[in-house]
PDB file of C-alpha atoms in Angstrom:
ATOM      1  CA  MET A 241       0.000   0.000   0.000  1.00  0.00           C
ATOM      2  CA  ASN A 242       1.404   3.385  -1.057  1.00  0.00           C
ATOM      3  CA  LEU A 243       0.652   5.486   2.023  1.00  0.00           C
ATOM      4  CA  GLU A 244       2.302   8.598   0.586  1.00  0.00           C
ATOM      5  CA  ARG A 245      -0.435   8.804  -2.058  1.00  0.00           C
ATOM      6  CA  LEU A 246      -3.111   8.616   0.630  1.00  0.00           C
ATOM      7  CA  ARG A 247      -1.292  11.186   2.785  1.00  0.00           C
ATOM      8  CA  LYS A 248      -1.233  13.572  -0.163  1.00  0.00           C
ATOM      9  CA  ARG A 249      -4.944  12.966  -0.638  1.00  0.00           C
ATOM     10  CA  VAL A 250      -5.589  13.983   2.977  1.00  0.00           C
ATOM     11  CA  ARG A 251      -3.700  17.280   2.399  1.00  0.00           C
ATOM     12  CA  GLN A 252      -5.549  17.762  -0.883  1.00  0.00           C
ATOM     13  CA  TYR A 253      -8.945  17.466   0.803  1.00  0.00           C
ATOM     14  CA  ILE A 254      -7.824  19.875   3.538  1.00  0.00           C
ATOM     15  CA  ASP A 255      -6.788  22.403   0.871  1.00  0.00           C
ATOM     16  CA  GLN A 256     -10.211  21.996  -0.766  1.00  0.00           C
ATOM     17  CA  GLN A 257     -12.011  22.451   2.592  1.00  0.00           C
ATOM     18  CA  GLN A 258     -13.473  18.935   2.308  1.00  0.00           C
ATOM     19  CA  TYR A 259     -12.709  18.230   5.945  1.00  0.00           C
ATOM     20  CA  GLN A 260     -14.934  15.170   6.374  1.00  0.00           C
ATOM     21  CA  SER A 261     -13.238  13.443   3.438  1.00  0.00           C
ATOM     22  CA  ALA A 262      -9.847  14.428   4.830  1.00  0.00           C
ATOM     23  CA  LEU A 263     -10.821  13.031   8.243  1.00  0.00           C
ATOM     24  CA  PHE A 264     -12.032   9.737   6.739  1.00  0.00           C
ATOM     25  CA  TRP A 265      -8.744   9.114   4.937  1.00  0.00           C
ATOM     26  CA  ALA A 266      -6.554  10.442   7.753  1.00  0.00           C
ATOM     27  CA  ASP A 267      -8.171   7.894  10.062  1.00  0.00           C
ATOM     28  CA  LYS A 268      -7.488   5.054   7.610  1.00  0.00           C
ATOM     29  CA  VAL A 269      -3.887   6.126   6.980  1.00  0.00           C
ATOM     30  CA  ALA A 270      -3.244   6.232  10.740  1.00  0.00           C
ATOM     31  CA  SER A 271      -4.408   2.614  11.028  1.00  0.00           C
ATOM     32  CA  LEU A 272      -2.493   1.437   7.951  1.00  0.00           C
ATOM     33  CA  SER A 273       0.754   3.003   9.194  1.00  0.00           C
ATOM     34  CA  HIS A 274       0.263   1.461  12.646  1.00  0.00           C
ATOM     35  CA  GLU A 275      -0.181   4.936  14.141  1.00  0.00           C
ATOM     36  CA  GLU A 276       2.938   6.681  12.947  1.00  0.00           C
ATOM     37  CA  PRO A 277       3.203  10.038  14.793  1.00  0.00           C
ATOM     38  CA  GLN A 278       2.854  12.145  11.645  1.00  0.00           C
ATOM     39  CA  ASP A 279      -0.375  10.342  10.727  1.00  0.00           C
ATOM     40  CA  ILE A 280      -1.868  10.797  14.190  1.00  0.00           C
ATOM     41  CA  TYR A 281      -0.919  14.474  13.938  1.00  0.00           C
ATOM     42  CA  TRP A 282      -2.822  14.872  10.661  1.00  0.00           C
ATOM     43  CA  LEU A 283      -5.750  12.902  12.067  1.00  0.00           C
ATOM     44  CA  ALA A 284      -5.858  15.367  14.970  1.00  0.00           C
ATOM     45  CA  GLN A 285      -5.645  18.268  12.501  1.00  0.00           C
ATOM     46  CA  CYS A 286      -8.694  16.943  10.658  1.00  0.00           C
ATOM     47  CA  LEU A 287     -10.591  16.494  13.924  1.00  0.00           C
ATOM     48  CA  TYR A 288      -9.712  20.079  14.833  1.00  0.00           C
ATOM     49  CA  LEU A 289     -10.914  21.345  11.447  1.00  0.00           C
ATOM     50  CA  THR A 290     -14.255  19.573  11.976  1.00  0.00           C
ATOM     51  CA  ALA A 291     -14.563  21.271  15.412  1.00  0.00           C
ATOM     52  CA  GLN A 292     -14.076  17.999  17.324  1.00  0.00           C
ATOM     53  CA  TYR A 293     -11.641  19.652  19.695  1.00  0.00           C
ATOM     54  CA  HIS A 294     -11.692  17.165  22.567  1.00  0.00           C
ATOM     55  CA  ARG A 295     -11.296  14.186  20.220  1.00  0.00           C
ATOM     56  CA  ALA A 296      -8.344  15.902  18.563  1.00  0.00           C
ATOM     57  CA  ALA A 297      -6.649  16.639  21.890  1.00  0.00           C
ATOM     58  CA  HIS A 298      -7.311  13.083  23.082  1.00  0.00           C
ATOM     59  CA  ALA A 299      -5.830  11.598  19.880  1.00  0.00           C
ATOM     60  CA  LEU A 300      -2.555  13.375  20.646  1.00  0.00           C
ATOM     61  CA  ARG A 301      -2.412  13.261  24.435  1.00  0.00           C
ATOM     62  CA  SER A 302      -3.494   9.634  24.878  1.00  0.00           C
ATOM     63  CA  ARG A 303      -0.430   8.658  22.826  1.00  0.00           C
ATOM     64  CA  LYS A 304       1.741  11.223  24.691  1.00  0.00           C
ATOM     65  CA  LEU A 305       2.653  12.889  21.397  1.00  0.00           C
ATOM     66  CA  ASP A 306       2.268  16.290  23.063  1.00  0.00           C
ATOM     67  CA  LYS A 307       5.251  15.315  25.230  1.00  0.00           C
ATOM     68  CA  LEU A 308       7.346  14.223  22.238  1.00  0.00           C
ATOM     69  CA  TYR A 309       6.704  16.770  19.482  1.00  0.00           C
ATOM     70  CA  GLU A 310       6.346  20.562  19.580  1.00  0.00           C
ATOM     71  CA  ALA A 311       3.793  20.510  16.754  1.00  0.00           C
ATOM     72  CA  CYS A 312       1.598  18.093  18.713  1.00  0.00           C
ATOM     73  CA  ARG A 313       1.941  20.125  21.899  1.00  0.00           C
ATOM     74  CA  TYR A 314       0.843  23.247  20.005  1.00  0.00           C
ATOM     75  CA  LEU A 315      -2.124  21.523  18.370  1.00  0.00           C
ATOM     76  CA  ALA A 316      -3.304  19.939  21.640  1.00  0.00           C
ATOM     77  CA  ALA A 317      -3.162  23.332  23.370  1.00  0.00           C
ATOM     78  CA  ARG A 318      -4.970  24.966  20.455  1.00  0.00           C
ATOM     79  CA  CYS A 319      -7.776  22.413  20.790  1.00  0.00           C
ATOM     80  CA  HIS A 320      -8.329  23.324  24.450  1.00  0.00           C
ATOM     81  CA  TYR A 321      -8.128  27.031  23.582  1.00  0.00           C
ATOM     82  CA  ALA A 322     -10.798  26.569  20.893  1.00  0.00           C
ATOM     83  CA  ALA A 323     -12.956  24.807  23.507  1.00  0.00           C
ATOM     84  CA  LYS A 324     -12.429  27.853  25.809  1.00  0.00           C
ATOM     85  CA  GLU A 325     -10.493  25.730  28.321  1.00  0.00           C
ATOM     86  CA  HIS A 326      -7.821  28.361  28.698  1.00  0.00           C
ATOM     87  CA  GLN A 327      -6.032  27.085  31.792  1.00  0.00           C
ATOM     88  CA  GLN A 328      -5.719  23.572  30.342  1.00  0.00           C
ATOM     89  CA  ALA A 329      -4.298  25.015  27.141  1.00  0.00           C
ATOM     90  CA  LEU A 330      -1.784  27.058  29.132  1.00  0.00           C
ATOM     91  CA  ASP A 331      -0.764  24.031  31.197  1.00  0.00           C
ATOM     92  CA  ILE A 332       0.035  22.106  27.999  1.00  0.00           C
ATOM     93  CA  LEU A 333       2.102  24.975  26.578  1.00  0.00           C
ATOM     94  CA  ASP A 334       3.997  25.365  29.847  1.00  0.00           C
ATOM     95  CA  MET A 335       5.027  21.704  29.938  1.00  0.00           C
ATOM     96  CA  GLU A 336       8.696  20.813  29.856  1.00  0.00           C
ATOM     97  CA  GLU A 337      10.171  21.039  26.365  1.00  0.00           C
ATOM     98  CA  PRO A 338       9.296  17.994  24.220  1.00  0.00           C
ATOM     99  CA  ILE A 339      11.766  15.113  24.551  1.00  0.00           C
ATOM    100  CA  ASN A 340      12.173  14.772  20.797  1.00  0.00           C
ATOM    101  CA  LYS A 341      13.424  18.357  20.484  1.00  0.00           C
ATOM    102  CA  ARG A 342      15.951  17.962  23.307  1.00  0.00           C
ATOM    103  CA  LEU A 343      17.295  14.768  21.725  1.00  0.00           C
ATOM    104  CA  PHE A 344      17.409  16.438  18.330  1.00  0.00           C
ATOM    105  CA  GLU A 345      19.480  19.323  19.660  1.00  0.00           C
ATOM    106  CA  LYS A 346      21.779  16.921  21.529  1.00  0.00           C
ATOM    107  CA  TYR A 347      22.602  14.942  18.386  1.00  0.00           C
ATOM    108  CA  LEU A 348      22.351  17.805  15.903  1.00  0.00           C
ATOM    109  CA  LYS A 349      25.967  17.426  14.747  1.00  0.00           C
ATOM    110  CA  ASP A 350      25.762  13.643  14.548  1.00  0.00           C
ATOM    111  CA  GLU A 351      24.677  12.503  11.091  1.00  0.00           C
ATOM    112  CA  SER A 352      23.215   9.352  12.582  1.00  0.00           C
ATOM    113  CA  GLY A 353      21.203  11.377  15.108  1.00  0.00           C
ATOM    114  CA  LEU A 354      17.499  12.135  14.967  1.00  0.00           C
ATOM    115  CA  LYS A 355      16.038  14.334  12.271  1.00  0.00           C
ATOM    116  CA  ASP A 356      13.856  17.229  13.279  1.00  0.00           C
ATOM    117  CA  SER A 357      10.452  15.589  13.053  1.00  0.00           C
ATOM    118  CA  THR A 358       8.615  18.867  12.633  1.00  0.00           C
ATOM    119  CA  THR A 359      10.450  19.481   9.366  1.00  0.00           C
ATOM    120  CA  ASP A 360       8.889  16.271   8.060  1.00  0.00           C
ATOM    121  CA  TRP A 361       5.510  17.848   8.793  1.00  0.00           C
ATOM    122  CA  GLU A 362       6.428  20.930   6.769  1.00  0.00           C
ATOM    123  CA  MET A 363       6.926  23.184   9.811  1.00  0.00           C
ATOM    124  CA  SER A 364      10.156  24.717  11.024  1.00  0.00           C
ATOM    125  CA  GLN A 365      11.046  24.893  14.703  1.00  0.00           C
ATOM    126  CA  SER A 366      11.026  28.717  14.660  1.00  0.00           C
ATOM    127  CA  SER A 367       7.573  28.739  13.067  1.00  0.00           C
ATOM    128  CA  ILE A 368       6.153  26.401  15.715  1.00  0.00           C
ATOM    129  CA  LYS A 369       7.833  28.337  18.533  1.00  0.00           C
ATOM    130  CA  SER A 370       6.304  31.550  17.171  1.00  0.00           C
ATOM    131  CA  SER A 371       2.874  29.896  16.942  1.00  0.00           C
ATOM    132  CA  ILE A 372       3.195  28.693  20.543  1.00  0.00           C
ATOM    133  CA  CYS A 373       4.054  32.224  21.719  1.00  0.00           C
ATOM    134  CA  LEU A 374       1.127  33.642  19.730  1.00  0.00           C
ATOM    135  CA  LEU A 375      -1.287  31.124  21.233  1.00  0.00           C
ATOM    136  CA  ARG A 376       0.093  31.748  24.719  1.00  0.00           C
ATOM    137  CA  GLY A 377      -0.541  35.464  24.174  1.00  0.00           C
ATOM    138  CA  LYS A 378      -4.148  34.811  23.148  1.00  0.00           C
ATOM    139  CA  ILE A 379      -4.681  32.682  26.247  1.00  0.00           C
ATOM    140  CA  TYR A 380      -3.267  35.391  28.525  1.00  0.00           C
ATOM    141  CA  ASP A 381      -5.498  37.886  26.691  1.00  0.00           C
ATOM    142  CA  ALA A 382      -8.525  35.702  27.428  1.00  0.00           C
ATOM    143  CA  LEU A 383      -7.418  35.526  31.082  1.00  0.00           C
ATOM    144  CA  ASP A 384      -7.108  39.361  31.178  1.00  0.00           C
ATOM    145  CA  ASN A 385      -3.357  39.279  31.759  1.00  0.00           C
ATOM    146  CA  ARG A 386      -2.328  41.995  29.293  1.00  0.00           C
ATOM    147  CA  THR A 387       1.262  42.209  30.535  1.00  0.00           C
ATOM    148  CA  LEU A 388       2.072  38.563  29.756  1.00  0.00           C
ATOM    149  CA  ALA A 389      -0.049  38.690  26.589  1.00  0.00           C
ATOM    150  CA  THR A 390       2.007  41.644  25.338  1.00  0.00           C
ATOM    151  CA  TYR A 391       5.277  39.858  26.128  1.00  0.00           C
ATOM    152  CA  SER A 392       4.109  36.688  24.329  1.00  0.00           C
ATOM    153  CA  TYR A 393       3.014  38.560  21.188  1.00  0.00           C
ATOM    154  CA  LYS A 394       6.364  40.379  21.040  1.00  0.00           C
ATOM    155  CA  GLU A 395       8.218  37.061  21.344  1.00  0.00           C
ATOM    156  CA  ALA A 396       6.057  35.523  18.591  1.00  0.00           C
ATOM    157  CA  LEU A 397       6.893  38.400  16.264  1.00  0.00           C
ATOM    158  CA  LYS A 398      10.623  38.236  16.979  1.00  0.00           C
ATOM    159  CA  LEU A 399      10.681  34.493  16.296  1.00  0.00           C
ATOM    160  CA  ASP A 400       8.775  34.971  13.034  1.00  0.00           C
ATOM    161  CA  VAL A 401       8.813  38.522  11.683  1.00  0.00           C
ATOM    162  CA  TYR A 402       6.176  37.572   9.094  1.00  0.00           C
ATOM    163  CA  CYS A 403       3.664  36.794  11.881  1.00  0.00           C
ATOM    164  CA  PHE A 404       1.344  39.722  11.167  1.00  0.00           C
ATOM    165  CA  GLU A 405      -1.289  38.454  13.589  1.00  0.00           C
ATOM    166  CA  ALA A 406       1.024  39.063  16.555  1.00  0.00           C
ATOM    167  CA  PHE A 407       1.863  42.543  15.255  1.00  0.00           C
ATOM    168  CA  ASP A 408      -1.800  43.343  14.646  1.00  0.00           C
ATOM    169  CA  LEU A 409      -2.871  42.200  18.118  1.00  0.00           C
ATOM    170  CA  LEU A 410      -0.202  44.398  19.707  1.00  0.00           C
ATOM    171  CA  THR A 411      -1.187  47.480  17.724  1.00  0.00           C
ATOM    172  CA  SER A 412      -4.955  47.125  17.293  1.00  0.00           C
ATOM    173  CA  HIS A 413      -5.424  46.331  21.003  1.00  0.00           C
ATOM    174  CA  HIS A 414      -3.234  49.326  21.936  1.00  0.00           C
ATOM    175  CA  MET A 415      -0.889  47.204  24.037  1.00  0.00           C
ATOM    176  CA  LEU A 416       2.131  49.444  23.412  1.00  0.00           C
ATOM    177  CA  THR A 417       2.784  53.168  23.527  1.00  0.00           C
ATOM    178  CA  ALA A 418       3.755  54.909  20.273  1.00  0.00           C
ATOM    179  CA  GLN A 419       7.399  54.898  21.389  1.00  0.00           C
ATOM    180  CA  GLU A 420       7.262  51.198  22.311  1.00  0.00           C
ATOM    181  CA  GLU A 421       5.756  50.382  18.902  1.00  0.00           C
ATOM    182  CA  LYS A 422       8.612  52.206  17.196  1.00  0.00           C
ATOM    183  CA  GLU A 423      11.196  50.425  19.365  1.00  0.00           C
ATOM    184  CA  LEU A 424       9.596  47.053  18.612  1.00  0.00           C
ATOM    185  CA  LEU A 425       9.763  47.668  14.867  1.00  0.00           C
ATOM    186  CA  GLU A 426      13.432  48.629  15.083  1.00  0.00           C
ATOM    187  CA  SER A 427      14.253  45.582  17.233  1.00  0.00           C
ATOM    188  CA  LEU A 428      12.835  42.991  14.815  1.00  0.00           C
ATOM    189  CA  PRO A 429      15.553  40.725  13.320  1.00  0.00           C
ATOM    190  CA  LEU A 430      14.513  41.459   9.727  1.00  0.00           C
ATOM    191  CA  ASN A 431      18.060  41.082   8.385  1.00  0.00           C
ATOM    192  CA  ARG A 432      18.293  37.525   9.771  1.00  0.00           C
ATOM    193  CA  GLN A 433      14.928  36.285   8.519  1.00  0.00           C
ATOM    194  CA  CYS A 434      14.273  38.223   5.299  1.00  0.00           C
ATOM    195  CA  THR A 435      15.832  38.949   1.945  1.00  0.00           C
ATOM    196  CA  GLU A 436      16.806  42.574   1.326  1.00  0.00           C
ATOM    197  CA  GLU A 437      13.644  43.247  -0.692  1.00  0.00           C
ATOM    198  CA  GLU A 438      11.408  41.600   1.899  1.00  0.00           C
ATOM    199  CA  GLN A 439      13.051  43.698   4.626  1.00  0.00           C
ATOM    200  CA  GLU A 440      11.891  46.812   2.785  1.00  0.00           C
ATOM    201  CA  LEU A 441       8.442  45.310   2.282  1.00  0.00           C
ATOM    202  CA  LEU A 442       7.914  44.342   5.921  1.00  0.00           C
ATOM    203  CA  HIS A 443       9.330  47.598   7.273  1.00  0.00           C
ATOM    204  CA  PHE A 444       7.039  49.612   4.990  1.00  0.00           C
ATOM    205  CA  LEU A 445       3.909  47.594   5.819  1.00  0.00           C
ATOM    206  CA  PHE A 446       4.479  47.585   9.578  1.00  0.00           C
ATOM    207  CA  GLU A 447       5.475  51.254   9.711  1.00  0.00           C
ATOM    208  CA  ASN A 448       2.400  52.137   7.664  1.00  0.00           C
ATOM    209  CA  LYS A 449       0.175  50.487  10.301  1.00  0.00           C
ATOM    210  CA  LEU A 450       1.839  52.470  13.108  1.00  0.00           C
ATOM    211  CA  LYS A 451       1.192  55.919  11.641  1.00  0.00           C
ATOM    212  CA  LYS A 452      -2.577  56.143  12.058  1.00  0.00           C
ATOM    213  CA  TYR A 453      -2.361  59.184  14.370  1.00  0.00           C
ATOM    214  CA  ASN A 454       0.257  60.974  12.253  1.00  0.00           C
ATOM    215  CA  LYS A 455      -0.585  63.872   9.988  1.00  0.00           C
ATOM    216  CA  PRO A 456      -1.530  62.497   6.527  1.00  0.00           C
ATOM    217  CA  SER A 457       1.147  62.787   3.880  1.00  0.00           C
ATOM    218  CA  GLU A 458       1.912  61.265   0.520  1.00  0.00           C
ATOM    219  CA  THR A 459       2.563  57.536   0.852  1.00  0.00           C
ATOM    220  CA  LEU A 460       6.179  56.889  -0.117  1.00  0.00           C
ATOM    221  CA  ILE A 461       6.392  53.417  -1.634  1.00  0.00           C
ATOM    222  CA  PRO A 462       9.879  51.846  -1.859  1.00  0.00           C
ATOM    223  CA  GLU A 463      10.774  51.063  -5.462  1.00  0.00           C
ATOM    224  CA  SER A 464      11.101  47.349  -4.696  1.00  0.00           C
ATOM    225  CA  VAL A 465       7.438  47.126  -3.625  1.00  0.00           C
ATOM    226  CA  ASP A 466       5.866  49.408  -6.226  1.00  0.00           C
ATOM    227  CA  GLY A 467       2.173  48.601  -6.637  1.00  0.00           C
ATOM    228  CA  LEU A 468       1.314  48.584  -2.946  1.00  0.00           C
ATOM    229  CA  GLN A 469      -0.128  52.101  -3.195  1.00  0.00           C
ATOM    230  CA  GLU A 470      -3.241  50.425  -4.643  1.00  0.00           C
ATOM    231  CA  ASN A 471      -3.370  47.783  -1.911  1.00  0.00           C
ATOM    232  CA  LEU A 472      -6.582  48.162   0.094  1.00  0.00           C
ATOM    233  CA  ASP A 473      -4.894  47.738   3.492  1.00  0.00           C
ATOM    234  CA  VAL A 474      -2.489  50.564   2.631  1.00  0.00           C
ATOM    235  CA  VAL A 475      -5.388  52.779   1.482  1.00  0.00           C
ATOM    236  CA  VAL A 476      -7.282  52.046   4.722  1.00  0.00           C
ATOM    237  CA  SER A 477      -4.228  53.048   6.778  1.00  0.00           C
ATOM    238  CA  LEU A 478      -4.116  56.376   4.925  1.00  0.00           C
ATOM    239  CA  ALA A 479      -7.879  56.813   5.446  1.00  0.00           C
ATOM    240  CA  GLU A 480      -7.407  56.239   9.185  1.00  0.00           C
ATOM    241  CA  ARG A 481      -4.817  59.014   9.322  1.00  0.00           C
ATOM    242  CA  HIS A 482      -7.278  61.400   7.650  1.00  0.00           C
ATOM    243  CA  TYR A 483     -10.011  60.290  10.077  1.00  0.00           C
ATOM    244  CA  TYR A 484      -7.923  60.875  13.201  1.00  0.00           C
ATOM    245  CA  ASN A 485      -6.889  64.268  11.815  1.00  0.00           C
ATOM    246  CA  CYS A 486     -10.588  65.143  11.316  1.00  0.00           C
ATOM    247  CA  ASP A 487     -10.456  65.313   7.512  1.00  0.00           C
ATOM    248  CA  PHE A 488     -13.636  63.262   7.199  1.00  0.00           C
ATOM    249  CA  LYS A 489     -14.355  64.144   3.564  1.00  0.00           C
ATOM    250  CA  MET A 490     -10.995  62.825   2.380  1.00  0.00           C
ATOM    251  CA  CYS A 491     -11.387  59.803   4.638  1.00  0.00           C
ATOM    252  CA  TYR A 492     -14.829  59.102   3.133  1.00  0.00           C
ATOM    253  CA  LYS A 493     -13.408  59.410  -0.378  1.00  0.00           C
ATOM    254  CA  LEU A 494     -10.762  56.787   0.389  1.00  0.00           C
ATOM    255  CA  THR A 495     -13.013  54.382   2.299  1.00  0.00           C
ATOM    256  CA  SER A 496     -15.615  54.583  -0.484  1.00  0.00           C
ATOM    257  CA  VAL A 497     -12.974  53.426  -2.979  1.00  0.00           C
ATOM    258  CA  VAL A 498     -12.143  50.483  -0.718  1.00  0.00           C
ATOM    259  CA  MET A 499     -15.805  49.604  -0.109  1.00  0.00           C
ATOM    260  CA  GLU A 500     -16.497  49.631  -3.838  1.00  0.00           C
ATOM    261  CA  LYS A 501     -13.724  47.106  -4.459  1.00  0.00           C
ATOM    262  CA  ASP A 502     -14.316  45.042  -1.299  1.00  0.00           C
ATOM    263  CA  PRO A 503     -17.740  45.823   0.254  1.00  0.00           C
ATOM    264  CA  PHE A 504     -17.004  44.000   3.526  1.00  0.00           C
ATOM    265  CA  HIS A 505     -13.327  44.841   4.070  1.00  0.00           C
ATOM    266  CA  ALA A 506     -12.885  44.094   7.778  1.00  0.00           C
ATOM    267  CA  ASN A 507     -10.351  46.841   8.524  1.00  0.00           C
ATOM    268  CA  CYS A 508     -12.204  49.451   6.500  1.00  0.00           C
ATOM    269  CA  LEU A 509     -15.698  48.970   7.949  1.00  0.00           C
ATOM    270  CA  PRO A 510     -15.161  50.608  11.395  1.00  0.00           C
ATOM    271  CA  VAL A 511     -13.519  53.736   9.972  1.00  0.00           C
ATOM    272  CA  HIS A 512     -16.059  53.933   7.120  1.00  0.00           C
ATOM    273  CA  ILE A 513     -18.942  53.683   9.603  1.00  0.00           C
ATOM    274  CA  GLY A 514     -17.340  56.359  11.790  1.00  0.00           C
ATOM    275  CA  THR A 515     -16.977  58.629   8.766  1.00  0.00           C
ATOM    276  CA  LEU A 516     -20.642  58.150   7.805  1.00  0.00           C
ATOM    277  CA  VAL A 517     -21.586  59.293  11.311  1.00  0.00           C
ATOM    278  CA  GLU A 518     -19.316  62.348  11.158  1.00  0.00           C
ATOM    279  CA  LEU A 519     -20.684  63.347   7.735  1.00  0.00           C
ATOM    280  CA  ASN A 520     -24.271  62.643   8.835  1.00  0.00           C
ATOM    281  CA  LYS A 521     -24.935  60.161   6.008  1.00  0.00           C
ATOM    282  CA  ALA A 522     -27.811  58.402   7.786  1.00  0.00           C
ATOM    283  CA  ASN A 523     -29.361  56.738   4.725  1.00  0.00           C
ATOM    284  CA  GLU A 524     -26.079  55.186   3.607  1.00  0.00           C
ATOM    285  CA  LEU A 525     -25.408  53.937   7.134  1.00  0.00           C
ATOM    286  CA  PHE A 526     -28.948  52.515   7.352  1.00  0.00           C
ATOM    287  CA  TYR A 527     -28.482  50.378   4.237  1.00  0.00           C
ATOM    288  CA  LEU A 528     -24.962  49.325   5.230  1.00  0.00           C
ATOM    289  CA  SER A 529     -25.996  48.280   8.753  1.00  0.00           C
ATOM    290  CA  HIS A 530     -28.938  46.235   7.427  1.00  0.00           C
ATOM    291  CA  LYS A 531     -26.714  44.475   4.910  1.00  0.00           C
ATOM    292  CA  LEU A 532     -24.111  43.701   7.584  1.00  0.00           C
ATOM    293  CA  VAL A 533     -26.683  42.318  10.035  1.00  0.00           C
ATOM    294  CA  ASP A 534     -28.183  40.127   7.294  1.00  0.00           C
ATOM    295  CA  LEU A 535     -24.822  38.734   6.168  1.00  0.00           C
ATOM    296  CA  TYR A 536     -22.749  38.827   9.368  1.00  0.00           C
ATOM    297  CA  PRO A 537     -25.138  38.692  12.355  1.00  0.00           C
ATOM    298  CA  ASN A 538     -22.395  37.388  14.678  1.00  0.00           C
ATOM    299  CA  ASN A 539     -19.848  40.049  13.780  1.00  0.00           C
ATOM    300  CA  PRO A 540     -19.623  42.896  16.344  1.00  0.00           C
ATOM    301  CA  VAL A 541     -19.052  45.476  13.590  1.00  0.00           C
ATOM    302  CA  SER A 542     -22.572  44.771  12.250  1.00  0.00           C
ATOM    303  CA  TRP A 543     -24.162  45.818  15.536  1.00  0.00           C
ATOM    304  CA  PHE A 544     -21.714  48.694  15.865  1.00  0.00           C
ATOM    305  CA  ALA A 545     -23.142  49.993  12.573  1.00  0.00           C
ATOM    306  CA  VAL A 546     -26.715  49.562  13.870  1.00  0.00           C
ATOM    307  CA  GLY A 547     -25.878  51.384  17.113  1.00  0.00           C
ATOM    308  CA  CYS A 548     -24.224  54.236  15.211  1.00  0.00           C
ATOM    309  CA  TYR A 549     -27.315  54.610  13.032  1.00  0.00           C
ATOM    310  CA  TYR A 550     -29.640  54.905  16.041  1.00  0.00           C
ATOM    311  CA  LEU A 551     -27.208  57.355  17.635  1.00  0.00           C
ATOM    312  CA  MET A 552     -27.421  59.489  14.488  1.00  0.00           C
ATOM    313  CA  VAL A 553     -31.205  59.576  14.246  1.00  0.00           C
ATOM    314  CA  GLY A 554     -31.265  60.759  17.860  1.00  0.00           C
ATOM    315  CA  HIS A 555     -34.775  59.857  18.985  1.00  0.00           C
ATOM    316  CA  LYS A 556     -33.908  56.210  19.704  1.00  0.00           C
ATOM    317  CA  ASN A 557     -31.038  56.561  22.145  1.00  0.00           C
ATOM    318  CA  GLU A 558     -32.079  53.461  24.083  1.00  0.00           C
ATOM    319  CA  HIS A 559     -31.514  51.446  20.874  1.00  0.00           C
ATOM    320  CA  ALA A 560     -28.109  53.047  20.414  1.00  0.00           C
ATOM    321  CA  ARG A 561     -27.119  52.097  23.960  1.00  0.00           C
ATOM    322  CA  ARG A 562     -28.290  48.528  23.396  1.00  0.00           C
ATOM    323  CA  TYR A 563     -26.221  47.966  20.253  1.00  0.00           C
ATOM    324  CA  LEU A 564     -23.136  49.998  21.139  1.00  0.00           C
TER     325      LEU A 564
END
């Protein structure tokens, strides 16, 4: 039996979001390989993707794979985090370093030593370490420990400078002062993890996100990343600067361009809604809020739009209080 073909089929179904098919074949491959660790890992991944969090964690922990492999430890903790069992997730992450990693480091220079198992699963050690720090930060956030959450997000970003989620959580949740944000950007080991062109790209994108309270100016795009001036995230960042400098007409002009191209752009919606309020565009906000509630009833920004509308019309302040 060619198990590699079946393993590729599992990945293929995951890529196509056919998670039940992926789970079916992952289960069979795990049996056919007599429960090789990599196959149990992918079985647990499929269980996670089908929201069977406790089954996924059990598949890993009952075989003690969370004590042997960093990737399994991360996935087991992520399962408990998804199930809102934050302390259990933290306990798993705070376990002693997996045995396999310690052995790997011990015999790193010995050609007959162990290979890094996580590389076989298409994940580097630094990537997994960064993911663990990111998850730890989210857990501390959920436990209202902002100090440790901030530290964890910063560590995640330093281990993997491409980890935008860690950067975004630090900045969008206002966890750092403006000076601390600048110091963080300068401290990132871009030269060790990026090519020269990617250094310019990352520095531009991150710096652009940090300037929302600065006075608007022409966006200077490095030659190596020409074309980003049309990127919607970059346009939204410029719109935010106009908003915070009270140039609501220019902000509206920019957000309208974004909304035309991407009507539900997550980063644009809050600033666009705020601009509609400032410019007293009640009808436009009415239609937008109804569309958002119809399509995204579980998204807070939908009800933010509804609350802003009632705040604008004035005579239904109790509704505004309810939704805001």
